Amino acid sequence: MKALIIGATGATGKDLVQVLLHDPDYTKVVTFVRRPSGQSHPKLTEILTHFNHL
């Protein structure tokens, strides 16, 4: 499975990303974030987004 998370640097999003990255059922986790999270993981793809200018 794959997951898409918008707002992955917030309190809930951070926890959700960690759960998904450690879940073997998920092969890819894509996040849309305003600022880099500083996380690095083979399953993680982070997309920097300006939500006011999509």
CSV table of N, CA, C and O in Angstrom, one decimal:
chain,number,residue,atom,x,y,z
A,1,MET,N,0.8,-1.2,0.0
A,1,MET,CA,0.0,0.0,0.0
A,1,MET,C,0.9,1.2,0.0
A,1,MET,O,2.0,1.2,0.4
A,2,LYS,N,0.3,2.3,-0.4
A,2,LYS,CA,0.9,3.6,-0.4
A,2,LYS,C,0.1,4.6,0.4
A,2,LYS,O,-1.1,4.4,0.5
A,3,ALA,N,0.7,5.6,1.0
A,3,ALA,CA,0.0,6.6,1.8
A,3,ALA,C,0.4,8.0,1.3
A,3,ALA,O,1.5,8.2,1.0
A,4,LEU,N,-0.6,8.9,1.3
A,4,LEU,CA,-0.4,10.3,1.0
A,4,LEU,C,-0.8,11.1,2.2
A,4,LEU,O,-2.0,10.9,2.7
A,5,ILE,N,0.1,11.9,2.8
A,5,ILE,CA,-0.3,12.7,4.0
A,5,ILE,C,0.0,14.2,3.7
A,5,ILE,O,1.0,14.6,3.2
A,6,ILE,N,-1.0,15.0,3.9
A,6,ILE,CA,-0.9,16.4,3.8
A,6,ILE,C,-0.9,17.0,5.2
A,6,ILE,O,-1.8,16.7,6.1
A,7,GLY,N,0.1,17.8,5.5
A,7,GLY,CA,0.3,18.3,6.9
A,7,GLY,C,1.1,17.4,7.8
A,7,GLY,O,0.7,17.2,8.9
A,8,ALA,N,2.1,16.8,7.2
A,8,ALA,CA,2.9,15.8,7.9
A,8,ALA,C,3.8,16.3,9.0
A,8,ALA,O,4.5,15.6,9.7
A,9,THR,N,4.0,17.6,9.1
A,9,THR,CA,4.9,18.2,10.1
A,9,THR,C,4.1,18.6,11.4
A,9,THR,O,4.7,19.1,12.3
A,10,GLY,N,2.8,18.5,11.4
A,10,GLY,CA,2.0,18.8,12.6
A,10,GLY,C,2.1,17.7,13.6
A,10,GLY,O,2.7,16.7,13.3
A,11,ALA,N,1.5,17.9,14.7
A,11,ALA,CA,1.6,16.9,15.8
A,11,ALA,C,1.1,15.6,15.4
A,11,ALA,O,1.7,14.5,15.6
A,12,THR,N,-0.1,15.5,14.8
A,12,THR,CA,-0.7,14.3,14.4
A,12,THR,C,0.0,13.7,13.2
A,12,THR,O,0.3,12.5,13.2
A,13,GLY,N,0.3,14.5,12.3
A,13,GLY,CA,1.0,14.1,11.0
A,13,GLY,C,2.4,13.4,11.3
A,13,GLY,O,2.7,12.4,10.7
A,14,LYS,N,3.1,14.0,12.2
A,14,LYS,CA,4.5,13.4,12.6
A,14,LYS,C,4.3,12.0,13.1
A,14,LYS,O,5.1,11.1,12.7
A,15,ASP,N,3.4,11.8,14.0
A,15,ASP,CA,3.1,10.5,14.5
A,15,ASP,C,2.6,9.5,13.5
A,15,ASP,O,3.1,8.4,13.4
A,16,LEU,N,1.8,10.0,12.6
A,16,LEU,CA,1.2,9.1,11.6
A,16,LEU,C,2.3,8.7,10.6
A,16,LEU,O,2.4,7.5,10.2
A,17,VAL,N,3.2,9.6,10.2
A,17,VAL,CA,4.3,9.3,9.3
A,17,VAL,C,5.2,8.2,9.9
A,17,VAL,O,5.5,7.2,9.3
A,18,GLN,N,5.5,8.3,11.2
A,18,GLN,CA,6.3,7.3,11.9
A,18,GLN,C,5.6,5.9,11.9
A,18,GLN,O,6.3,4.9,11.6
A,19,VAL,N,4.4,5.9,12.2
A,19,VAL,CA,3.6,4.6,12.2
A,19,VAL,C,3.7,4.0,10.8
A,19,VAL,O,3.9,2.8,10.6
A,20,LEU,N,3.4,4.8,9.7
A,20,LEU,CA,3.4,4.2,8.4
A,20,LEU,C,4.7,3.8,7.9
A,20,LEU,O,4.9,2.8,7.2
A,21,LEU,N,5.8,4.5,8.3
A,21,LEU,CA,7.1,4.2,7.8
A,21,LEU,C,7.6,2.8,8.4
A,21,LEU,O,8.3,2.1,7.8
A,22,HIS,N,7.1,2.5,9.6
A,22,HIS,CA,7.5,1.3,10.3
A,22,HIS,C,6.5,0.1,10.0
A,22,HIS,O,6.7,-1.0,10.5
A,23,ASP,N,5.4,0.4,9.3
A,23,ASP,CA,4.5,-0.6,9.0
A,23,ASP,C,4.9,-1.3,7.7
A,23,ASP,O,5.0,-0.7,6.6
A,24,PRO,N,5.1,-2.6,7.7
A,24,PRO,CA,5.6,-3.3,6.5
A,24,PRO,C,4.6,-3.4,5.4
A,24,PRO,O,4.9,-3.7,4.3
A,25,ASP,N,3.3,-3.1,5.7
A,25,ASP,CA,2.3,-3.2,4.7
A,25,ASP,C,2.4,-1.9,3.7
A,25,ASP,O,1.8,-2.0,2.6
A,26,TYR,N,3.0,-0.9,4.2
A,26,TYR,CA,3.2,0.3,3.4
A,26,TYR,C,4.5,0.3,2.7
A,26,TYR,O,5.6,0.2,3.4
A,27,THR,N,4.5,0.5,1.4
A,27,THR,CA,5.7,0.5,0.6
A,27,THR,C,6.2,1.9,0.3
A,27,THR,O,7.4,2.1,0.0
A,28,LYS,N,5.3,2.9,0.4
A,28,LYS,CA,5.7,4.2,0.0
A,28,LYS,C,4.8,5.2,0.8
A,28,LYS,O,3.6,5.0,1.0
A,29,VAL,N,5.5,6.3,1.4
A,29,VAL,CA,4.8,7.3,2.1
A,29,VAL,C,5.2,8.6,1.5
A,29,VAL,O,6.3,9.0,1.5
A,30,VAL,N,4.2,9.3,0.9
A,30,VAL,CA,4.4,10.6,0.3
A,30,VAL,C,3.8,11.7,1.2
A,30,VAL,O,2.6,11.6,1.6
A,31,THR,N,4.6,12.7,1.5
A,31,THR,CA,4.0,13.8,2.3
A,31,THR,C,4.1,15.1,1.6
A,31,THR,O,5.1,15.4,0.9
A,32,PHE,N,3.2,16.0,1.8
A,32,PHE,CA,3.2,17.4,1.3
A,32,PHE,C,3.4,18.2,2.6
A,32,PHE,O,2.5,18.2,3.5
A,33,VAL,N,4.5,19.0,2.6
A,33,VAL,CA,4.8,19.7,3.8
A,33,VAL,C,5.2,21.2,3.4
A,33,VAL,O,5.6,21.4,2.3
A,34,ARG,N,5.0,22.1,4.4
A,34,ARG,CA,5.5,23.5,4.2
A,34,ARG,C,6.9,23.7,4.4
A,34,ARG,O,7.6,24.5,3.8
A,35,ARG,N,7.5,22.8,5.3
A,35,ARG,CA,8.9,22.9,5.6
A,35,ARG,C,9.5,21.5,5.7
A,35,ARG,O,8.7,20.6,6.1
A,36,PRO,N,10.8,21.3,5.4
A,36,PRO,CA,11.3,20.0,5.5
A,36,PRO,C,11.2,19.4,6.9
A,36,PRO,O,11.4,20.1,7.9
A,37,SER,N,10.9,18.1,7.0
A,37,SER,CA,10.7,17.5,8.3
A,37,SER,C,12.1,17.1,8.9
A,37,SER,O,12.1,16.9,10.1
A,38,GLY,N,13.1,16.9,8.1
A,38,GLY,CA,14.4,16.4,8.6
A,38,GLY,C,14.4,14.9,8.7
A,38,GLY,O,15.4,14.4,9.1
A,39,GLN,N,13.4,14.3,8.3
A,39,GLN,CA,13.3,12.8,8.3
A,39,GLN,C,13.9,12.2,7.0
A,39,GLN,O,13.8,12.8,5.9
A,40,SER,N,14.6,11.1,7.2
A,40,SER,CA,15.1,10.4,6.0
A,40,SER,C,14.7,8.9,6.1
A,40,SER,O,15.0,8.3,7.2
A,41,HIS,N,14.1,8.4,5.1
A,41,HIS,CA,13.7,7.0,5.1
A,41,HIS,C,13.5,6.5,3.7
A,41,HIS,O,13.1,7.3,2.9
A,42,PRO,N,13.9,5.3,3.4
A,42,PRO,CA,13.8,4.8,2.0
A,42,PRO,C,12.3,4.9,1.4
A,42,PRO,O,12.1,5.1,0.2
A,43,LYS,N,11.3,4.7,2.3
A,43,LYS,CA,9.9,4.7,1.9
A,43,LYS,C,9.4,6.2,1.8
A,43,LYS,O,8.3,6.3,1.2
A,44,LEU,N,10.1,7.2,2.3
A,44,LEU,CA,9.5,8.5,2.4
A,44,LEU,C,9.9,9.4,1.2
A,44,LEU,O,11.1,9.5,0.8
A,45,THR,N,8.9,10.0,0.6
A,45,THR,CA,9.1,11.1,-0.4
A,45,THR,C,8.4,12.3,0.2
A,45,THR,O,7.2,12.3,0.5
A,46,GLU,N,9.2,13.4,0.3
A,46,GLU,CA,8.6,14.6,0.9
A,46,GLU,C,8.6,15.7,-0.2
A,46,GLU,O,9.5,15.9,-1.0
A,47,ILE,N,7.4,16.3,-0.4
A,47,ILE,CA,7.2,17.3,-1.4
A,47,ILE,C,6.9,18.6,-0.7
A,47,ILE,O,5.9,18.8,0.0
A,48,LEU,N,7.8,19.6,-0.9
A,48,LEU,CA,7.6,20.9,-0.3
A,48,LEU,C,6.6,21.7,-1.1
A,48,LEU,O,6.7,21.8,-2.3
A,49,THR,N,5.6,22.2,-0.4
A,49,THR,CA,4.4,22.8,-1.0
A,49,THR,C,4.1,24.1,-0.3
A,49,THR,O,4.1,24.2,0.9
A,50,HIS,N,3.8,25.1,-1.1
A,50,HIS,CA,3.2,26.4,-0.6
A,50,HIS,C,1.7,26.3,-0.8
A,50,HIS,O,1.2,26.4,-2.0
A,51,PHE,N,1.0,25.9,0.2
A,51,PHE,CA,-0.4,25.7,0.1
A,51,PHE,C,-1.2,26.9,-0.4
A,51,PHE,O,-2.3,26.7,-0.9
A,52,ASN,N,-0.7,28.1,-0.2
A,52,ASN,CA,-1.4,29.3,-0.7
A,52,ASN,C,-1.2,29.5,-2.2
A,52,ASN,O,-1.9,30.3,-2.8
A,53,HIS,N,-0.3,28.8,-2.8
A,53,HIS,CA,0.1,29.0,-4.2
A,53,HIS,C,0.2,27.6,-4.9
A,53,HIS,O,1.2,27.2,-5.4
A,54,LEU,N,-0.9,26.9,-4.9
A,54,LEU,CA,-0.9,25.5,-5.5
A,54,LEU,C,-0.9,25.6,-7.0
A,54,LEU,O,-1.5,26.4,-7.6
